[in-house]
mmCIF file of C-alpha atoms in Angstrom:
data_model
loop_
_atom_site.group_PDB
_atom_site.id
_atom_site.type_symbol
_atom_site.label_atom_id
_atom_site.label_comp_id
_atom_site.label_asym_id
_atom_site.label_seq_id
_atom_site.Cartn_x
_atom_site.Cartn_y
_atom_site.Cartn_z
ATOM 1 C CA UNK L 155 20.617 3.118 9.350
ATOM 2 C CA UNK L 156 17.584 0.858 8.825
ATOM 3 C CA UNK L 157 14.482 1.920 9.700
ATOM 4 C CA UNK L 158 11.103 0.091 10.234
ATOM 5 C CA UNK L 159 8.489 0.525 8.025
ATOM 6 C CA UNK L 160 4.800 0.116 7.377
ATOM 7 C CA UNK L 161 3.375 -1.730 4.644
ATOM 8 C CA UNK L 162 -0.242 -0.430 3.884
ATOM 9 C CA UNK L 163 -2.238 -2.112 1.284
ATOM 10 C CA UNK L 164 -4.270 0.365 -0.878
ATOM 11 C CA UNK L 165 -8.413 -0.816 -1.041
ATOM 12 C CA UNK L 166 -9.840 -1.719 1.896
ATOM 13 C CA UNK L 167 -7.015 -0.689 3.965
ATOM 14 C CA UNK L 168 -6.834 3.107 3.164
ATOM 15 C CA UNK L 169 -9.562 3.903 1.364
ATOM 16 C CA UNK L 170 -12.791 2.332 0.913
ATOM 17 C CA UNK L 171 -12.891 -0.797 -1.783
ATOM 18 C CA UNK L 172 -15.859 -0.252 -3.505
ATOM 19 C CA UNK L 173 -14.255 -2.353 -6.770
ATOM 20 C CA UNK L 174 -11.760 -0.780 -9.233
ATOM 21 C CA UNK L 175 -11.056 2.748 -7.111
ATOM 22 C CA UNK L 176 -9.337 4.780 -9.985
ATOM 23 C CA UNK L 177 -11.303 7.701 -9.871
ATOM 24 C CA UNK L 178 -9.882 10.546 -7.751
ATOM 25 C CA UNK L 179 -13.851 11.646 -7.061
ATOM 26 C CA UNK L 180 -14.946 8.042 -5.803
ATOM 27 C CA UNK L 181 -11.840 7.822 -3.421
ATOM 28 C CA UNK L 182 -12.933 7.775 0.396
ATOM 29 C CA UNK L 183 -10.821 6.993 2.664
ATOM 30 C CA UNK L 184 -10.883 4.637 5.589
ATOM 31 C CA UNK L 185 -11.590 6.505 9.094
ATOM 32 C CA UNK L 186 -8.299 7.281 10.722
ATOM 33 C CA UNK L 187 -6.443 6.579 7.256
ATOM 34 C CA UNK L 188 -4.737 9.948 6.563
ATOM 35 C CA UNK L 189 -3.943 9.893 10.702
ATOM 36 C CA UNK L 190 -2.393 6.376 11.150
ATOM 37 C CA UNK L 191 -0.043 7.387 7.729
ATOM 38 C CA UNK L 192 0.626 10.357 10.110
ATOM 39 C CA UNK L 193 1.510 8.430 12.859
ATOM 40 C CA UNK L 194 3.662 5.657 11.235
ATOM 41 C CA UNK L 195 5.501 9.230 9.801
ATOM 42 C CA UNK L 196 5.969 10.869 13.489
ATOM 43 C CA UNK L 197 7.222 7.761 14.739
ATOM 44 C CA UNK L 198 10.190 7.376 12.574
ATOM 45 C CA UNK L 199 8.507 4.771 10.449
ATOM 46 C CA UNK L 200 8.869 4.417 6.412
ATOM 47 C CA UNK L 201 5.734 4.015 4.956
ATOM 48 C CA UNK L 202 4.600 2.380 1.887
ATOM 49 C CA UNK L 203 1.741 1.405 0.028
ATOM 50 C CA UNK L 204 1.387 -1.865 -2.052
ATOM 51 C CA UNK L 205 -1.523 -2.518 -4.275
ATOM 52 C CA UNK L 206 -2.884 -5.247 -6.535
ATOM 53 C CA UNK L 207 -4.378 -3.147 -9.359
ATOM 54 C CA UNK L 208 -5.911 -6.011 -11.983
ATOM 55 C CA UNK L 209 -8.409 -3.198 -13.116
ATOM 56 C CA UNK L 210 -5.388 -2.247 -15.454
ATOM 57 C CA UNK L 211 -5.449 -5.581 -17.057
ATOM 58 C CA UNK L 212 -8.965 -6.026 -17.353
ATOM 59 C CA UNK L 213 -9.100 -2.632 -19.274
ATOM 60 C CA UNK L 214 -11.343 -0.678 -17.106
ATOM 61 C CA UNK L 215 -8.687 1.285 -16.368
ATOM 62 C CA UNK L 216 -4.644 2.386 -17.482
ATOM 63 C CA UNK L 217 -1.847 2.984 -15.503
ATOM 64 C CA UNK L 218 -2.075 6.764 -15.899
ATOM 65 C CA UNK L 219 -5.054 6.663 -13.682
ATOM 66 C CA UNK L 220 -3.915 4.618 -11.180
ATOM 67 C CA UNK L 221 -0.598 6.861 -10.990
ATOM 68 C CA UNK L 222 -2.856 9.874 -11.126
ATOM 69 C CA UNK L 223 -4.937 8.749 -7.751
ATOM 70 C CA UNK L 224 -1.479 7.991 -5.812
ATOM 71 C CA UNK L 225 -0.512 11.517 -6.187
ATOM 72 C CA UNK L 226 -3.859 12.784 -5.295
ATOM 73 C CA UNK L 227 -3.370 10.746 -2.541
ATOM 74 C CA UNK L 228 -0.018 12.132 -1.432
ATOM 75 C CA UNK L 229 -1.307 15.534 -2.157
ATOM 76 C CA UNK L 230 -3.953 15.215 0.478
ATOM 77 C CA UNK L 231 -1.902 13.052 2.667
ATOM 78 C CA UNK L 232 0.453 16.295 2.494
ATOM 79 C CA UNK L 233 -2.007 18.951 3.763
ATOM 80 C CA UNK L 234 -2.322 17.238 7.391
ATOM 81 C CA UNK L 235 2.016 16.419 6.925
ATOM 82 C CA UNK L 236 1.479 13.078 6.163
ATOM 83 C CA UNK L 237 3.194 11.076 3.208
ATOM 84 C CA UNK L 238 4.123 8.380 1.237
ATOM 85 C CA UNK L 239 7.550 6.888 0.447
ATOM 86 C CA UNK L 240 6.558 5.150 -2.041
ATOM 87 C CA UNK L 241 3.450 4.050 -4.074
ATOM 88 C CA UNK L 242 3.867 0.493 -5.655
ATOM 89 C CA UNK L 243 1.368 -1.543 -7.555
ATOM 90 C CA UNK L 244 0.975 -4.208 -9.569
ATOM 91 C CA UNK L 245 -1.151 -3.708 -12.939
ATOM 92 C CA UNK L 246 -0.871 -7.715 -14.133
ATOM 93 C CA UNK L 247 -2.846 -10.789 -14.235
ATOM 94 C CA UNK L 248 -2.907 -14.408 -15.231
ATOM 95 C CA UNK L 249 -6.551 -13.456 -16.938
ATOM 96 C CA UNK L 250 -5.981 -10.182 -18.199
ATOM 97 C CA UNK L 251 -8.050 -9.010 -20.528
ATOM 98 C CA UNK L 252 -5.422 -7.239 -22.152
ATOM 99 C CA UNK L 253 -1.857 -8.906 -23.491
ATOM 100 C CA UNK L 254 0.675 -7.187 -22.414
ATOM 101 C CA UNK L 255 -0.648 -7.498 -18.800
ATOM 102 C CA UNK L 256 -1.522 -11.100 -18.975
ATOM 103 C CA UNK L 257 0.994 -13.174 -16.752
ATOM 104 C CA UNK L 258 1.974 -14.349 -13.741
ATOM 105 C CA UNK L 259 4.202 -11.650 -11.548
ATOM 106 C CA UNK L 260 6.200 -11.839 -8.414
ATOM 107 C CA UNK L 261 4.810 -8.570 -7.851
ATOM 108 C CA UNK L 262 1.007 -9.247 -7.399
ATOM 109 C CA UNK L 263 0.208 -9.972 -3.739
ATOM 110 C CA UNK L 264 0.361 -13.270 -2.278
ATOM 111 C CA UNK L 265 3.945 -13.037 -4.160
ATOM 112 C CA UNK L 266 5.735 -10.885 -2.340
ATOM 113 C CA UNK L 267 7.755 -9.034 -5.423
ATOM 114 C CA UNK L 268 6.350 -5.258 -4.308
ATOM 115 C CA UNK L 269 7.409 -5.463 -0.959
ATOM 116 C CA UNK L 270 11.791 -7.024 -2.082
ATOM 117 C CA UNK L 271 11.582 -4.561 -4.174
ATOM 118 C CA UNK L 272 10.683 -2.009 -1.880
ATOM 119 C CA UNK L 273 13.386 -3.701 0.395
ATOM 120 C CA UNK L 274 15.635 -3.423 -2.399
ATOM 121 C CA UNK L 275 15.406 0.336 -1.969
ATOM 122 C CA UNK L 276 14.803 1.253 1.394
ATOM 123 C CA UNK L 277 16.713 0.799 4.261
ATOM 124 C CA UNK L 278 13.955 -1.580 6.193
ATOM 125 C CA UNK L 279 14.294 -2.831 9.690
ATOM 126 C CA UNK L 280 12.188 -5.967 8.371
ATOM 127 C CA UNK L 281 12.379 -7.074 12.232
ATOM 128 C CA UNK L 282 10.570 -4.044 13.388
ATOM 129 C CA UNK L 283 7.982 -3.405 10.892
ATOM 130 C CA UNK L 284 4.541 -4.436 9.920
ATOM 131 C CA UNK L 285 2.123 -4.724 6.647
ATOM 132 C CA UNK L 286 -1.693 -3.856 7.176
ATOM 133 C CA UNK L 287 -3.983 -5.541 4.671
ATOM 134 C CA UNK L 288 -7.590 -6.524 4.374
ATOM 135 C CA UNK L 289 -6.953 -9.970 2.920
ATOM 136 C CA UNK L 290 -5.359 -13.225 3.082
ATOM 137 C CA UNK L 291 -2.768 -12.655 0.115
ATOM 138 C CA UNK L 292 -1.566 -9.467 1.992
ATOM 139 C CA UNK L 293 -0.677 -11.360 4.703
ATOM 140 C CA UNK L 294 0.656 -14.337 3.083
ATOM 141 C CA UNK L 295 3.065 -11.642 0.842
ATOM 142 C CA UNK L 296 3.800 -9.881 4.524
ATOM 143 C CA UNK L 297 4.898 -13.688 6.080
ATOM 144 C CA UNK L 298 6.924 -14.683 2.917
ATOM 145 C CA UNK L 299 9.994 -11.816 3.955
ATOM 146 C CA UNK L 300 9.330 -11.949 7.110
ATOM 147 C CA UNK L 301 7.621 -9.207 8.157
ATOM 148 C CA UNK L 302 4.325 -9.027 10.813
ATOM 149 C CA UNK L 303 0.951 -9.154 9.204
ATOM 150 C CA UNK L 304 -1.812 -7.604 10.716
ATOM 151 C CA UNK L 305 -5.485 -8.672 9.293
ATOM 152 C CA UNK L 306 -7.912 -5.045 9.260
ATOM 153 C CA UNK L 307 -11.305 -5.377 9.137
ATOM 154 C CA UNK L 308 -12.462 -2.252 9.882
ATOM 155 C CA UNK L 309 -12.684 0.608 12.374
ATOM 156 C CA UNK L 310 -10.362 3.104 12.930
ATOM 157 C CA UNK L 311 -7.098 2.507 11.004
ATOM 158 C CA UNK L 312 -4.990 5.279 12.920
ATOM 159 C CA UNK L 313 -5.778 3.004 16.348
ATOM 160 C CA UNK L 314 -4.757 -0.251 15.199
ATOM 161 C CA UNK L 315 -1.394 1.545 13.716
ATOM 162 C CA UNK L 316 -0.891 3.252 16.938
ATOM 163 C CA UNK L 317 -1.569 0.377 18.958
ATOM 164 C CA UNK L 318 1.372 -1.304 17.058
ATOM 165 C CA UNK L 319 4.376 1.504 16.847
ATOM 166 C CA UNK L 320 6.072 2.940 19.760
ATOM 167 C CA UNK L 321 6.796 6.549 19.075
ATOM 168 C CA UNK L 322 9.119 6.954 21.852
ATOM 169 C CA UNK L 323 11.681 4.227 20.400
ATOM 170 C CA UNK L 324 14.356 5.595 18.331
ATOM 171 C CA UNK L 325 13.750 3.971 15.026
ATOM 172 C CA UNK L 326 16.842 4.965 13.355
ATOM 173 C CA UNK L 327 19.193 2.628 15.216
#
C-alpha cells in the first residue's frame, strides 16, 4: 500500500541554518520541528529528510559528521516518539574543494535525485504528499516528481504541517 509522505529539508526547515550545522552542540531546532515530524508520524505519513550538505566538499566537514548529527537527530526525535524514515543527503559539488566530491549530481537539490531515490524505496503516494523547504531549489526538486512544495519561512513548523495533513484520512489505502 502506498503511503504519503513528507519531504523535510534539513537547515532552515528543521533546525536552525546558521551555515554548515555539523556539530551535534550547535544544532537547534526550528520551533514546532520535533512536533510537526510527530504529526506527519501520527497521521500515517512517511517522513523523510533531504539535505544539500556541500560543507562535505568544501572540507569543513566529512560525512561521518554529518551521519553522526542525523542519528542524534533521530535519537531526540525518538524521546517525544517521533522519527525518521530515512535521512538522505547529498555531500557533492560542482566547486568542491575536495576531488572526489567535485561534480555535478542528480542528487543535490534543485535535481531531484534524493527524493527518486527515496521513491525508489518507499512506497509513496506522490499524489498525497508534500516537501517543506526554505528555498527555491527545494521546491523546484519537490515540482520536478510531482510532488506539492510548500515555501517555510518561519514560525511554527508543526502548524504549517498540520495545517496540510488530515489525520483522520486513512493513509494506507
Amino acid at each position: 500500500m502506498k503511503r504519503p509522505a513528507v519531504f523535510f529539508d534539513r537547515d532552515g526547515v528543521l533546525n536552525e541554518d546558521h551555515g554548515y550545522v555539523y556539530e551535534i552542540s550547535k544544532l537547534k531546532w526550528i520551533a514546532g520541528a520535533r512536533e510537526a515530524v510527530k504529526a506527519a508520524n501520527d497521521a500515517g505519513y512517511l517522513v523523510f529528510v533531504i539535505t544539500n550538505q556541500s560543507g562535505v566538499a568544501r572540507g569543513l566537514y566529512e560525512e561521518h559528521h554529518v551521519q553522526a548529527l542525523h542519528e542524534w537527530m533521530a535519537g531526540d526525535l525518538a524521546r517525544i516518539g517521533a522519527y525518521i524514515d530515512a535521512f538522505e543527503y547529498c555531500p557533492y559539488h560542482p566547486n568542491a574543494v575536495i576531488e572526489r566530491y567535485r561534480k555535478v549530481s542528480h542528487r543535490r537539490k534543485p535535481a531531484p535525485g534524493m527524493i527518486t531515490d527515496l521513491l525508489e524505496r518507499f512506497p509513496v503516494d506522490i499524489s498525497r504528499s508534500i516537501l517543506v523547504g526554505d528555498k527555491p531549489t527545494d521546491l523546484e526538486a519537490a515540482r520536478a516528481v510531482g510532488i506539492r512544495g510548500l515555501l517555510f519561512s518561519g514560525g511554527d513548523l508543526a502548524k504549517l504541517v498540520r495545517s496540510v495533513i488530515d489525520p483522520k484520512k486513512n493513509v494506507s489505502g
